[in-house]
Amino acid sequence: MGWRDALRPIRNCIRDNLPILSRDADDEVEKRRRQRRIDGLKGFAYFDTFEELEQWLPDDVDPIGRANTPLISRPTDTPEADNSKHLANVILIHDYAGNYHNYESVQDIGVDSESYSCEYMQFVDTFVYFSHKLVCVPPPAWTNSLHRNGVKVLGTFLIEPQTPHIERMLRKEIFREPRNQYWSYPIAQKLAQMASSYGFDGWLINIEKTFPWREWNPQSMRGFLEQLKFELGKEGLVVWYDSLTFYNQVHYQNCLDEANVHFATAASSILTNYKWNPTLLNYSARLAKNHNMSLSRVVAGIDVWAQNINSGGRRRVTWPRHDGGGTNTGQGVAQISTTGLSAGIFAPAWPFEHCPEFAQEVLRSMWDGITLPPDLRCGCGPAKPHHRSFSPEYAITKHAKEFRAGSDSFFYTNFERAFSTHDHVFNEYYDDRGLHAQLGAQSILPHFSQPSSVGGHSVYGEVRCNPSRLTILAGDASDENTKSCSSRADSNMTQLCLFKLGVLDRPNLRVSVRFCKEQTADDMQMELTFRWNDDLVQQMAIPREACANYTTCLPARQHINKGFSPAKLVEVQLCVTGHAPFADKNAALVEFYEILIKDGTPPEEECAIENLRVERRGAGELQHHRLIWECPACQDDRREFSDIVLEPCCRALPFSKTTGPFSHFLIEVDGTAIGRAHAMEYVLQDCIAARLVNEETLMFKVTGVGFDGRTISSHARQVEGFGATDYGWQLVQGLGTSDSTLTLQSDAGRRLGKLDVTEE
């Protein structure tokens, strides 16, 4: 132990016991609390102090702050099952300029430009949301999007050098039963309850400060981690960060070793620091085997920021030592993949911070190996480290494990991205901006890599918006930026893989496709092909000119011959046959709006939306108006909801704890779509609330959409404006009855008037 380690607890003790005004003025504390309340209306939840954490209760969770999408269980095998040992699981640690940005709001919101949205989810195993808070809860928009794509989501519990009273983390209580007694850690219990209440999957535990020596007991830390893991349940995940050691020192080991293995095994997973080398990777792998840890639960960190050349300060280091991170992040992933460990990519949104003008191009360079723009500008100056270190062979997607899309029982996509344009008439709902963020709506998106030439043209795909769709184009095969992925079967055929799946066969398996096709030459034909795991291929021809919804039933396969393995639909491709002249360099061939593969059995039950109403919430600057509705079948206390039920024999589609069969709800006012909700409440925009205050009569409509894209239920009511008043109001009669008149009463007891309610 060095002298710094010996003196650090004394320094921490002095700092923690200084009067609070010397560290954090009262007005600053109140400012943070105010901001936290404002952020709550965006669906954000975080806690800065142990006091806030200890006071939290599950009943405090705002319905709009809870993710409703259960984690979709991915198919069990990977597309490259035979070679998966040479590919690394990828975990993203998302630290983006402090996080909790407006574009991450639970409701659609106007933005000036696109931000990071993780469009490579099929290559991601786990996503950690990181911010410099004591307790960092992932925004529900992220959890909904990631869960839809089968990605596990973790929050962060972070103790930094300036965090006071950290001994409260390990305080425990004794519980006595008639034949037993046991210790319990209240903070561990709170964290587990938070994961359940907010709808995410576990925690990264990052402790960057030593404990007071009189409070330190490594067995207590192990007990804390074991309890947290147990209370999260079988599918919960706890990851220990390589900072605090068994000896109560903050000392980064950059590997799994004797100083951290006790905590790693208690948590069942560890994220190492970023300064490892191949020798340390191999040592980690050997020690993991000795302690019966899965190699994939040892996550070797990669610092994306390490490639930057800064004007001052110490340069960050990651593998390879002199040019790792940044556009060369894939080389670190490639090295990790040789050992069977997982790769933890820290700050995957780096392009949007470091070179925002070229963020999308740099992101594609990192993940797909696309050549960087020659005029790339960033803060590194003329040295151009990102160009110097770039190598297409180290694209992340070439060394990361790819997961199949959807689940064993269904697949659905409507090609929605996290950002979309809209017609200018909708600008008033998006702060007069022409672009809006819809992060929680991001669907399963295809992945296209670089093109190959077929007859001078290549078929490729682009995901477009307004409306959301996948556009298939024929472009110049020499243009690598066409984002295509075509392969030549013969001189007249081009095949484009849209999705890699793992849907189990069943007697009534159906494929539904909504598409629109432009007229093409007589000698050009297109068809969707469905490949099974025994290489049998079935075709669905696309008419020469049509806009249609098309459904076909795939013949039951039961099992394949090889060892009686279950038959699985493993790939959806677009096959283009024949040559045709193209007047445009990038000619659109067909556009797909939705693809659904599921059991054709009718739904087990329908859930009706009822009791649609408007309520005022909050006071002062937090005052707002909410549209609220109910679904009695989804809120029946006699039913036991699980996070998800996907067993083929029981239920093919996900089922939410909070919204039942509903994936989301579309909100309309007077026939105009104004947004979507992932809870049974929606915060009305100020312009809508102002119309009610101005005594306008508005028709509200809520449409509930299932996880397969079908409309399950809709409900509309007309609400008469209530006028401006200095008093607050609440609904006092008519709710939950057949009475079509709702009476408003002010907080002071004054009757304000009536709302005439008529059902559509």
PDB file of N, CA, C and O in Angstrom, residues 30 42 50 53 110 125 291 301 308 368 372 440 459 465 485 490 637 685 699 709 713 730:
ATOM      1  N   GLU A  30     -30.997  23.175  -4.312  1.00  0.00           N
ATOM      2  CA  GLU A  30     -32.374  23.390  -4.745  1.00  0.00           C
ATOM      3  C   GLU A  30     -32.473  23.424  -6.269  1.00  0.00           C
ATOM      4  O   GLU A  30     -33.459  22.951  -6.851  1.00  0.00           O
ATOM      5  N   LYS A  42     -40.090  14.394 -18.489  1.00  0.00           N
ATOM      6  CA  LYS A  42     -39.552  13.796 -19.713  1.00  0.00           C
ATOM      7  C   LYS A  42     -39.380  12.288 -19.570  1.00  0.00           C
ATOM      8  O   LYS A  42     -38.921  11.621 -20.498  1.00  0.00           O
ATOM      9  N   PHE A  50     -27.489   9.812  -1.254  1.00  0.00           N
ATOM     10  CA  PHE A  50     -28.004   8.638  -0.562  1.00  0.00           C
ATOM     11  C   PHE A  50     -29.347   8.951   0.105  1.00  0.00           C
ATOM     12  O   PHE A  50     -30.208   8.072   0.221  1.00  0.00           O
ATOM     13  N   LEU A  53     -31.990   8.514  -2.465  1.00  0.00           N
ATOM     14  CA  LEU A  53     -32.134   7.088  -2.760  1.00  0.00           C
ATOM     15  C   LEU A  53     -32.906   6.375  -1.653  1.00  0.00           C
ATOM     16  O   LEU A  53     -33.819   5.576  -1.915  1.00  0.00           O
ATOM     17  N   GLY A 110     -39.436  17.822 -30.583  1.00  0.00           N
ATOM     18  CA  GLY A 110     -38.729  18.467 -31.677  1.00  0.00           C
ATOM     19  C   GLY A 110     -37.256  18.649 -31.367  1.00  0.00           C
ATOM     20  O   GLY A 110     -36.882  18.997 -30.250  1.00  0.00           O
ATOM     21  N   ASP A 125     -25.109  -6.904 -27.087  1.00  0.00           N
ATOM     22  CA  ASP A 125     -25.685  -7.807 -26.092  1.00  0.00           C
ATOM     23  C   ASP A 125     -26.327  -7.029 -24.941  1.00  0.00           C
ATOM     24  O   ASP A 125     -27.440  -7.331 -24.528  1.00  0.00           O
ATOM     25  N   HIS A 291     -12.433 -19.964 -11.688  1.00  0.00           N
ATOM     26  CA  HIS A 291     -13.510 -19.606 -10.759  1.00  0.00           C
ATOM     27  C   HIS A 291     -14.883 -19.913 -11.350  1.00  0.00           C
ATOM     28  O   HIS A 291     -15.893 -19.410 -10.852  1.00  0.00           O
ATOM     29  N   GLY A 301     -12.760  -3.523 -21.229  1.00  0.00           N
ATOM     30  CA  GLY A 301     -13.180  -2.202 -21.666  1.00  0.00           C
ATOM     31  C   GLY A 301     -12.331  -1.634 -22.788  1.00  0.00           C
ATOM     32  O   GLY A 301     -11.126  -1.907 -22.897  1.00  0.00           O
ATOM     33  N   ASN A 308      -8.221  10.391 -29.477  1.00  0.00           N
ATOM     34  CA  ASN A 308      -8.126  11.843 -29.618  1.00  0.00           C
ATOM     35  C   ASN A 308      -6.743  12.354 -29.265  1.00  0.00           C
ATOM     36  O   ASN A 308      -6.072  11.830 -28.368  1.00  0.00           O
ATOM     37  N   ASP A 368     -18.819  -0.320 -39.728  1.00  0.00           N
ATOM     38  CA  ASP A 368     -18.886  -1.035 -41.006  1.00  0.00           C
ATOM     39  C   ASP A 368     -17.623  -0.925 -41.849  1.00  0.00           C
ATOM     40  O   ASP A 368     -17.537  -1.559 -42.898  1.00  0.00           O
ATOM     41  N   LEU A 372     -13.547   7.027 -44.350  1.00  0.00           N
ATOM     42  CA  LEU A 372     -13.832   8.317 -43.736  1.00  0.00           C
ATOM     43  C   LEU A 372     -13.846   9.432 -44.773  1.00  0.00           C
ATOM     44  O   LEU A 372     -13.107   9.376 -45.772  1.00  0.00           O
ATOM     45  N   GLY A 440     -37.975   6.033 -28.346  1.00  0.00           N
ATOM     46  CA  GLY A 440     -38.640   4.839 -27.846  1.00  0.00           C
ATOM     47  C   GLY A 440     -39.371   4.051 -28.903  1.00  0.00           C
ATOM     48  O   GLY A 440     -39.784   2.913 -28.654  1.00  0.00           O
ATOM     49  N   VAL A 459     -27.983  -3.775 -55.664  1.00  0.00           N
ATOM     50  CA  VAL A 459     -29.231  -3.543 -54.946  1.00  0.00           C
ATOM     51  C   VAL A 459     -28.886  -3.248 -53.491  1.00  0.00           C
ATOM     52  O   VAL A 459     -28.096  -3.968 -52.885  1.00  0.00           O
ATOM     53  N   CYS A 465     -37.912   7.939 -43.725  1.00  0.00           N
ATOM     54  CA  CYS A 465     -38.959   8.330 -42.785  1.00  0.00           C
ATOM     55  C   CYS A 465     -40.048   9.138 -43.475  1.00  0.00           C
ATOM     56  O   CYS A 465     -39.906   9.566 -44.628  1.00  0.00           O
ATOM     57  N   CYS A 485     -25.678  -4.431 -49.580  1.00  0.00           N
ATOM     58  CA  CYS A 485     -25.107  -5.715 -49.219  1.00  0.00           C
ATOM     59  C   CYS A 485     -25.662  -6.745 -50.182  1.00  0.00           C
ATOM     60  O   CYS A 485     -26.619  -7.441 -49.876  1.00  0.00           O
ATOM     61  N   ASP A 490     -25.955 -15.582 -59.828  1.00  0.00           N
ATOM     62  CA  ASP A 490     -25.580 -15.833 -61.224  1.00  0.00           C
ATOM     63  C   ASP A 490     -25.626 -14.492 -61.931  1.00  0.00           C
ATOM     64  O   ASP A 490     -25.835 -13.463 -61.328  1.00  0.00           O
ATOM     65  N   ASP A 637     -56.188  -6.916 -10.988  1.00  0.00           N
ATOM     66  CA  ASP A 637     -55.274  -7.358  -9.934  1.00  0.00           C
ATOM     67  C   ASP A 637     -55.273  -8.865  -9.743  1.00  0.00           C
ATOM     68  O   ASP A 637     -54.374  -9.426  -9.137  1.00  0.00           O
ATOM     69  N   GLN A 685     -49.054  18.738 -25.067  1.00  0.00           N
ATOM     70  CA  GLN A 685     -48.213  19.872 -25.420  1.00  0.00           C
ATOM     71  C   GLN A 685     -48.883  21.171 -24.974  1.00  0.00           C
ATOM     72  O   GLN A 685     -50.101  21.266 -24.861  1.00  0.00           O
ATOM     73  N   MET A 699     -61.558  17.044 -29.836  1.00  0.00           N
ATOM     74  CA  MET A 699     -61.822  15.610 -29.892  1.00  0.00           C
ATOM     75  C   MET A 699     -60.504  14.867 -29.723  1.00  0.00           C
ATOM     76  O   MET A 699     -59.603  14.966 -30.550  1.00  0.00           O
ATOM     77  N   GLY A 709     -47.991  -4.734 -34.364  1.00  0.00           N
ATOM     78  CA  GLY A 709     -48.377  -3.639 -35.238  1.00  0.00           C
ATOM     79  C   GLY A 709     -49.862  -3.517 -35.500  1.00  0.00           C
ATOM     80  O   GLY A 709     -50.302  -2.542 -36.128  1.00  0.00           O
ATOM     81  N   SER A 713     -57.368  -1.579 -30.097  1.00  0.00           N
ATOM     82  CA  SER A 713     -58.535  -0.850 -29.598  1.00  0.00           C
ATOM     83  C   SER A 713     -58.318   0.637 -29.817  1.00  0.00           C
ATOM     84  O   SER A 713     -57.180   1.115 -29.859  1.00  0.00           O
ATOM     85  N   GLN A 730     -59.878  19.858 -10.587  1.00  0.00           N
ATOM     86  CA  GLN A 730     -59.810  18.409 -10.604  1.00  0.00           C
ATOM     87  C   GLN A 730     -61.182  17.861 -10.975  1.00  0.00           C
ATOM     88  O   GLN A 730     -62.200  18.540 -10.836  1.00  0.00           O
TER      89      GLN A 730
END
